[in-house]
Tab-separated table of N, CA and C in Angstrom:
chain	number	residue	atom	x	y	z
A	48	UNK	N	-16.107	-48.459	121.227
A	48	UNK	CA	-17.119	-48.600	120.139
A	48	UNK	C	-16.987	-49.953	119.697
A	49	UNK	N	-19.068	-50.684	119.951
A	49	UNK	CA	-18.844	-51.924	119.458
A	49	UNK	C	-18.828	-52.303	118.032
A	50	UNK	N	-18.236	-53.326	117.576
A	50	UNK	CA	-18.300	-53.742	116.428
A	50	UNK	C	-18.006	-55.241	116.336
A	51	UNK	N	-18.243	-56.283	114.674
A	51	UNK	CA	-18.143	-57.744	115.155
A	51	UNK	C	-17.394	-57.482	113.875
A	52	UNK	N	-16.946	-59.043	113.401
A	52	UNK	CA	-16.975	-59.736	112.365
A	52	UNK	C	-17.351	-60.527	112.094
A	53	UNK	N	-18.222	-60.758	110.819
A	53	UNK	CA	-19.110	-61.549	110.895
A	53	UNK	C	-19.232	-61.927	109.180
A	54	UNK	N	-19.549	-63.782	108.421
A	54	UNK	CA	-19.011	-64.011	107.684
A	54	UNK	C	-20.694	-64.095	106.752
A	55	UNK	N	-20.764	-63.026	106.020
A	55	UNK	CA	-21.597	-63.006	104.709
A	55	UNK	C	-22.045	-63.134	103.363
A	56	UNK	N	-22.255	-64.706	103.383
A	56	UNK	CA	-22.233	-65.096	101.712
A	56	UNK	C	-20.687	-65.417	101.601
A	57	UNK	N	-20.282	-65.675	102.321
A	57	UNK	CA	-19.155	-66.330	102.063
A	57	UNK	C	-17.446	-65.512	102.645
A	58	UNK	N	-18.501	-63.798	102.772
A	58	UNK	CA	-17.187	-63.156	102.609
A	58	UNK	C	-17.122	-62.132	104.314
A	59	UNK	N	-16.065	-61.999	104.677
A	59	UNK	CA	-15.652	-61.638	105.979
A	59	UNK	C	-16.079	-59.721	105.652
A	60	UNK	N	-17.159	-59.692	106.557
A	60	UNK	CA	-17.004	-57.776	107.232
A	60	UNK	C	-16.721	-57.549	108.377
A	61	UNK	N	-16.359	-56.243	108.435
A	61	UNK	CA	-16.454	-55.650	109.765
A	61	UNK	C	-17.522	-54.571	109.910
A	62	UNK	N	-18.287	-55.055	110.531
A	62	UNK	CA	-20.320	-54.306	110.941
A	62	UNK	C	-20.034	-53.571	112.677
A	63	UNK	N	-20.063	-51.911	111.913
A	63	UNK	CA	-20.383	-51.210	113.079
A	63	UNK	C	-22.021	-51.158	113.133
A	64	UNK	N	-22.131	-50.795	114.779
A	64	UNK	CA	-23.981	-50.792	115.110
A	64	UNK	C	-24.463	-49.495	114.388
A	65	UNK	N	-25.418	-49.387	113.781
A	65	UNK	CA	-25.991	-48.311	113.311
A	65	UNK	C	-25.555	-47.060	111.433
A	66	UNK	N	-24.758	-48.070	111.420
A	66	UNK	CA	-23.858	-48.026	109.716
A	66	UNK	C	-24.241	-48.655	108.671
A	67	UNK	N	-23.846	-48.399	107.441
A	67	UNK	CA	-24.629	-49.020	106.389
A	67	UNK	C	-22.957	-49.739	106.071
A	68	UNK	N	-23.483	-50.924	105.354
A	68	UNK	CA	-22.773	-51.624	104.553
A	68	UNK	C	-23.070	-52.680	102.500
A	69	UNK	N	-22.124	-52.424	101.973
A	69	UNK	CA	-22.730	-52.957	100.370
A	69	UNK	C	-21.991	-54.610	100.859
A	70	UNK	N	-22.943	-55.120	100.699
A	70	UNK	CA	-22.732	-57.107	100.925
A	70	UNK	C	-23.441	-56.942	99.157
A	71	UNK	N	-22.692	-58.175	99.092
A	71	UNK	CA	-23.120	-59.245	97.714
A	71	UNK	C	-24.906	-59.645	97.600
A	72	UNK	N	-25.452	-59.452	96.442
A	72	UNK	CA	-26.788	-59.056	96.346
A	72	UNK	C	-27.422	-60.526	96.809
A	73	UNK	N	-28.497	-60.313	97.711
A	73	UNK	CA	-29.437	-60.935	98.450
A	73	UNK	C	-30.897	-61.273	97.484
A	74	UNK	N	-30.683	-62.096	96.720
A	74	UNK	CA	-31.957	-62.530	95.592
A	74	UNK	C	-33.426	-62.526	95.967
A	75	UNK	N	-33.636	-63.566	96.951
A	75	UNK	CA	-34.734	-63.690	97.496
A	75	UNK	C	-35.484	-62.413	98.911
A	76	UNK	N	-34.831	-61.846	98.756
A	76	UNK	CA	-34.854	-60.968	99.799
A	76	UNK	C	-35.644	-59.470	99.536
A	77	UNK	N	-36.573	-58.408	100.061
A	77	UNK	CA	-37.093	-57.267	99.681
A	77	UNK	C	-36.821	-56.385	100.293
A	78	UNK	N	-37.183	-54.735	99.450
A	78	UNK	CA	-36.489	-54.068	100.442
A	78	UNK	C	-36.815	-53.985	101.859
A	79	UNK	N	-36.379	-53.286	102.877
A	79	UNK	CA	-37.100	-53.640	104.152
A	79	UNK	C	-36.807	-54.335	105.004
A	80	UNK	N	-36.626	-55.706	104.385
A	80	UNK	CA	-37.028	-56.942	105.702
A	80	UNK	C	-35.759	-56.979	106.176
A	81	UNK	N	-35.773	-57.101	107.462
A	81	UNK	CA	-35.055	-57.568	108.810
A	81	UNK	C	-34.592	-59.173	108.553
A	82	UNK	N	-33.175	-58.845	108.284
A	82	UNK	CA	-32.622	-60.473	108.898
A	82	UNK	C	-31.649	-60.404	109.831
A	83	UNK	N	-31.162	-61.357	110.035
A	83	UNK	CA	-30.819	-62.292	111.253
A	83	UNK	C	-29.246	-62.889	110.794
A	84	UNK	N	-28.070	-62.222	111.567
A	84	UNK	CA	-27.415	-63.632	110.734
A	84	UNK	C	-26.484	-64.003	112.056
A	85	UNK	N	-26.003	-65.100	111.810
A	85	UNK	CA	-25.318	-65.965	113.483
A	85	UNK	C	-24.177	-66.197	113.273
A	86	UNK	N	-23.380	-66.050	111.943
A	86	UNK	CA	-22.320	-66.755	111.527
A	86	UNK	C	-21.101	-65.296	112.019
A	87	UNK	N	-21.160	-65.327	113.436
A	87	UNK	CA	-19.744	-64.279	114.021
A	87	UNK	C	-18.919	-64.940	114.067
A	88	UNK	N	-17.676	-64.224	113.791
A	88	UNK	CA	-15.871	-64.329	114.040
A	88	UNK	C	-15.992	-64.101	115.436
A	89	UNK	N	-16.038	-62.584	115.229
A	89	UNK	CA	-15.616	-62.055	116.377
A	89	UNK	C	-16.143	-60.932	116.633
A	90	UNK	N	-16.041	-60.095	118.147
A	90	UNK	CA	-17.210	-59.504	118.493
A	90	UNK	C	-16.546	-58.883	119.867
A	91	UNK	N	-15.966	-57.178	119.800
A	91	UNK	CA	-15.804	-56.888	120.393
A	91	UNK	C	-16.782	-55.548	121.767
A	92	UNK	N	-16.516	-55.595	122.476
A	92	UNK	CA	-17.624	-54.527	122.897
A	92	UNK	C	-16.948	-54.094	124.531
A	93	UNK	N	-16.980	-52.630	124.040
A	93	UNK	CA	-16.417	-51.735	125.379
A	93	UNK	C	-14.898	-52.355	125.213
A	94	UNK	N	-14.035	-53.126	124.490
A	94	UNK	CA	-12.599	-53.000	124.350
A	94	UNK	C	-12.670	-54.708	124.827
A	95	UNK	N	-13.633	-55.625	125.393
A	95	UNK	CA	-13.593	-56.670	125.362
A	95	UNK	C	-13.809	-57.761	124.115
A	96	UNK	N	-13.065	-58.454	123.617
A	96	UNK	CA	-12.508	-59.385	122.280
A	96	UNK	C	-13.486	-60.379	122.903
A	97	UNK	N	-14.098	-60.554	122.226
A	97	UNK	CA	-14.443	-62.080	122.222
A	97	UNK	C	-14.240	-63.169	120.930
A	98	UNK	N	-13.362	-64.481	120.698
A	98	UNK	CA	-13.547	-64.718	119.254
A	98	UNK	C	-13.930	-66.497	119.312
A	99	UNK	N	-14.348	-66.390	117.999
A	99	UNK	CA	-15.206	-67.769	117.915
A	99	UNK	C	-14.562	-68.920	117.622
A	100	UNK	N	-15.067	-70.402	117.408
A	100	UNK	CA	-14.356	-71.363	116.880
A	100	UNK	C	-15.124	-72.382	116.198
A	101	UNK	N	-15.172	-71.988	114.871
A	101	UNK	CA	-15.052	-70.474	114.674
A	101	UNK	C	-16.336	-69.935	114.895
A	102	UNK	N	-17.050	-69.723	115.491
A	102	UNK	CA	-18.347	-68.529	115.536
A	102	UNK	C	-18.588	-68.927	116.704
A	103	UNK	N	-18.903	-67.597	117.316
A	103	UNK	CA	-20.067	-66.868	118.498
A	103	UNK	C	-20.739	-67.641	118.430
A	104	UNK	N	-21.787	-68.361	119.348
A	104	UNK	CA	-23.020	-69.170	119.156
A	104	UNK	C	-23.686	-68.156	119.874
A	105	UNK	N	-23.560	-67.423	120.821
A	105	UNK	CA	-24.150	-66.655	121.923
A	105	UNK	C	-24.364	-64.978	121.134
A	106	UNK	N	-23.596	-64.233	119.760
A	106	UNK	CA	-23.975	-63.356	118.851
A	106	UNK	C	-24.613	-63.542	117.738
A	107	UNK	N	-25.735	-62.746	117.692
A	107	UNK	CA	-26.371	-62.353	116.667
A	107	UNK	C	-26.366	-61.085	115.984
A	108	UNK	N	-26.792	-61.071	114.313
A	108	UNK	CA	-27.008	-59.636	114.411
A	108	UNK	C	-28.187	-59.484	113.655
A	109	UNK	N	-28.940	-58.237	113.500
A	109	UNK	CA	-30.199	-57.874	113.348
A	109	UNK	C	-29.782	-57.204	111.949
A	110	UNK	N	-29.747	-57.233	110.840
A	110	UNK	CA	-29.560	-55.828	109.849
A	110	UNK	C	-31.193	-55.746	109.081
A	111	UNK	N	-31.290	-54.993	108.309
A	111	UNK	CA	-32.046	-54.093	107.310
A	111	UNK	C	-31.696	-53.863	105.829
A	112	UNK	N	-32.960	-54.488	105.291
A	112	UNK	CA	-31.857	-54.580	103.947
A	112	UNK	C	-32.682	-53.139	103.340
A	113	UNK	N	-31.800	-51.516	102.905
A	113	UNK	CA	-32.201	-50.185	102.227
A	113	UNK	C	-32.381	-50.613	101.244
A	114	UNK	N	-31.410	-51.444	100.304
A	114	UNK	CA	-31.822	-50.982	98.548
A	114	UNK	C	-30.542	-51.741	98.036
A	115	UNK	N	-30.832	-52.143	96.854
A	115	UNK	CA	-29.669	-53.241	95.953
A	115	UNK	C	-29.930	-52.130	94.725
A	116	UNK	N	-28.433	-52.104	94.594
A	116	UNK	CA	-27.915	-51.164	93.915
A	116	UNK	C	-26.883	-51.802	93.126
A	117	UNK	N	-26.691	-51.705	91.611
A	117	UNK	CA	-25.388	-52.227	90.723
A	117	UNK	C	-24.007	-50.897	91.275
A	118	UNK	N	-23.244	-51.859	90.550
A	118	UNK	CA	-21.437	-51.290	91.409
A	118	UNK	C	-20.893	-50.932	89.879
A	119	UNK	N	-19.433	-50.316	90.049
A	119	UNK	CA	-18.876	-50.288	88.635
A	119	UNK	C	-18.623	-51.485	88.013
A	120	UNK	N	-18.573	-50.943	86.856
A	120	UNK	CA	-18.458	-51.982	85.749
A	120	UNK	C	-16.963	-52.377	85.936
A	121	UNK	N	-16.829	-53.733	85.929
A	121	UNK	CA	-15.421	-54.173	85.853
A	121	UNK	C	-15.075	-55.525	84.886
A	122	UNK	N	-14.232	-55.363	84.091
A	122	UNK	CA	-13.941	-55.451	82.607
A	122	UNK	C	-13.034	-56.311	82.521
A	123	UNK	N	-13.411	-57.582	82.041
A	123	UNK	CA	-12.389	-59.055	81.856
A	123	UNK	C	-11.888	-58.868	80.489
A	124	UNK	N	-10.582	-58.897	80.345
A	124	UNK	CA	-9.768	-58.840	79.381
A	124	UNK	C	-8.847	-60.341	79.017
A	125	UNK	N	-9.104	-60.788	78.240
A	125	UNK	CA	-8.300	-62.087	78.070
A	125	UNK	C	-7.525	-61.707	76.320
A	126	UNK	N	-6.491	-62.409	76.167
A	126	UNK	CA	-5.693	-61.937	75.396
A	126	UNK	C	-4.398	-63.149	74.832
A	127	UNK	N	-3.979	-64.077	74.055
A	127	UNK	CA	-2.968	-65.083	73.744
A	127	UNK	C	-2.122	-64.367	72.987
A	128	UNK	N	-0.951	-63.883	73.316
A	128	UNK	CA	-0.442	-63.776	72.562
A	128	UNK	C	0.535	-63.873	71.467
A	129	UNK	N	1.104	-63.431	70.427
A	129	UNK	CA	0.776	-63.755	69.046
A	129	UNK	C	-0.106	-65.317	68.267
A	130	UNK	N	-1.264	-64.894	68.527
A	130	UNK	CA	-2.458	-65.862	68.224
A	130	UNK	C	-3.473	-64.877	67.666
A	131	UNK	N	-3.497	-63.950	67.920
A	131	UNK	CA	-4.533	-63.048	67.329
A	131	UNK	C	-5.962	-63.021	67.823
A	132	UNK	N	-5.725	-63.581	69.369
A	132	UNK	CA	-7.109	-63.687	70.135
A	132	UNK	C	-6.920	-62.976	71.171
A	133	UNK	N	-8.017	-62.049	71.402
A	133	UNK	CA	-8.691	-60.713	71.952
A	133	UNK	C	-9.820	-61.110	72.433
A	134	UNK	N	-10.476	-60.911	73.865
A	134	UNK	CA	-12.196	-61.387	73.978
A	134	UNK	C	-12.306	-59.861	75.210
A	135	UNK	N	-12.705	-58.870	75.100
A	135	UNK	CA	-13.238	-58.248	75.941
A	135	UNK	C	-14.603	-58.336	76.529
A	136	UNK	N	-14.968	-58.176	77.700
A	136	UNK	CA	-15.841	-58.594	78.408
A	136	UNK	C	-16.138	-57.647	79.457
A	137	UNK	N	-17.491	-57.237	79.931
A	137	UNK	CA	-17.651	-56.765	80.604
A	137	UNK	C	-19.130	-56.893	81.685
A	138	UNK	N	-19.132	-56.660	83.247
A	138	UNK	CA	-20.249	-56.821	83.896
A	138	UNK	C	-20.226	-55.561	85.046
A	139	UNK	N	-21.586	-55.824	85.839
A	139	UNK	CA	-21.633	-54.626	87.126
A	139	UNK	C	-22.405	-55.780	87.848
A	140	UNK	N	-21.633	-55.932	89.023
A	140	UNK	CA	-22.288	-57.062	89.970
A	140	UNK	C	-23.290	-56.293	90.621
A	141	UNK	N	-23.861	-56.774	91.387
A	141	UNK	CA	-25.324	-55.905	92.299
A	141	UNK	C	-25.117	-56.451	93.697
A	142	UNK	N	-24.998	-55.478	94.177
A	142	UNK	CA	-24.880	-55.339	95.663
A	142	UNK	C	-26.508	-54.788	96.374
A	143	UNK	N	-26.328	-55.306	97.866
A	143	UNK	CA	-27.481	-54.846	98.785
A	143	UNK	C	-26.636	-54.431	99.803
A	144	UNK	N	-27.267	-52.712	99.911
A	144	UNK	CA	-27.231	-51.684	101.434
A	144	UNK	C	-28.178	-52.525	102.015
A	145	UNK	N	-27.182	-52.679	103.018
A	145	UNK	CA	-27.471	-53.083	104.395
A	145	UNK	C	-27.135	-52.296	105.920
A	146	UNK	N	-28.241	-51.984	107.006
A	146	UNK	CA	-27.897	-51.082	107.982
A	146	UNK	C	-27.542	-52.199	108.991
A	147	UNK	N	-26.510	-51.729	109.812
A	147	UNK	CA	-26.693	-52.876	110.953
A	147	UNK	C	-27.466	-52.158	111.580
A	148	UNK	N	-28.773	-53.019	112.562
A	148	UNK	CA	-29.266	-52.433	113.757
A	148	UNK	C	-29.278	-52.732	114.925
A	149	UNK	N	-28.499	-53.813	115.397
A	149	UNK	CA	-28.179	-54.018	116.631
A	149	UNK	C	-27.490	-55.718	116.613
A	150	UNK	N	-26.636	-55.335	117.805
A	150	UNK	CA	-26.248	-56.887	117.897
A	150	UNK	C	-26.646	-57.584	119.291
A	151	UNK	N	-27.296	-59.030	119.017
A	151	UNK	CA	-28.269	-59.468	120.099
A	151	UNK	C	-27.451	-60.852	120.543
A	152	UNK	N	-26.879	-60.127	121.923
A	152	UNK	CA	-26.501	-61.704	122.527
A	152	UNK	C	-27.800	-62.122	123.200
A	153	UNK	N	-27.011	-63.550	123.846
A	153	UNK	CA	-28.432	-64.341	124.395
A	153	UNK	C	-27.993	-64.141	126.122
């Protein structure tokens, strides 16, 4: 099975062809838009592994944005003991669901 480890928006993800993955939100991108990532750290094809220093220049990944979705709520709770200070806050991060279309090799 072919897979790649790529850096997307500062985080590393293991990507398989024809699979879906949730990544941090792409602000200026529309649904159905196709993107190409070129920051590939590792690529495995039929058991042969290529490792970049730090990136592989000959491998690119073509993906398509499927949907934008909110994640589960994350609670931020701050407290200072014996001071009477408590602060509860929360937010829901936004993710983009992408489908890996293909690995492009030069």
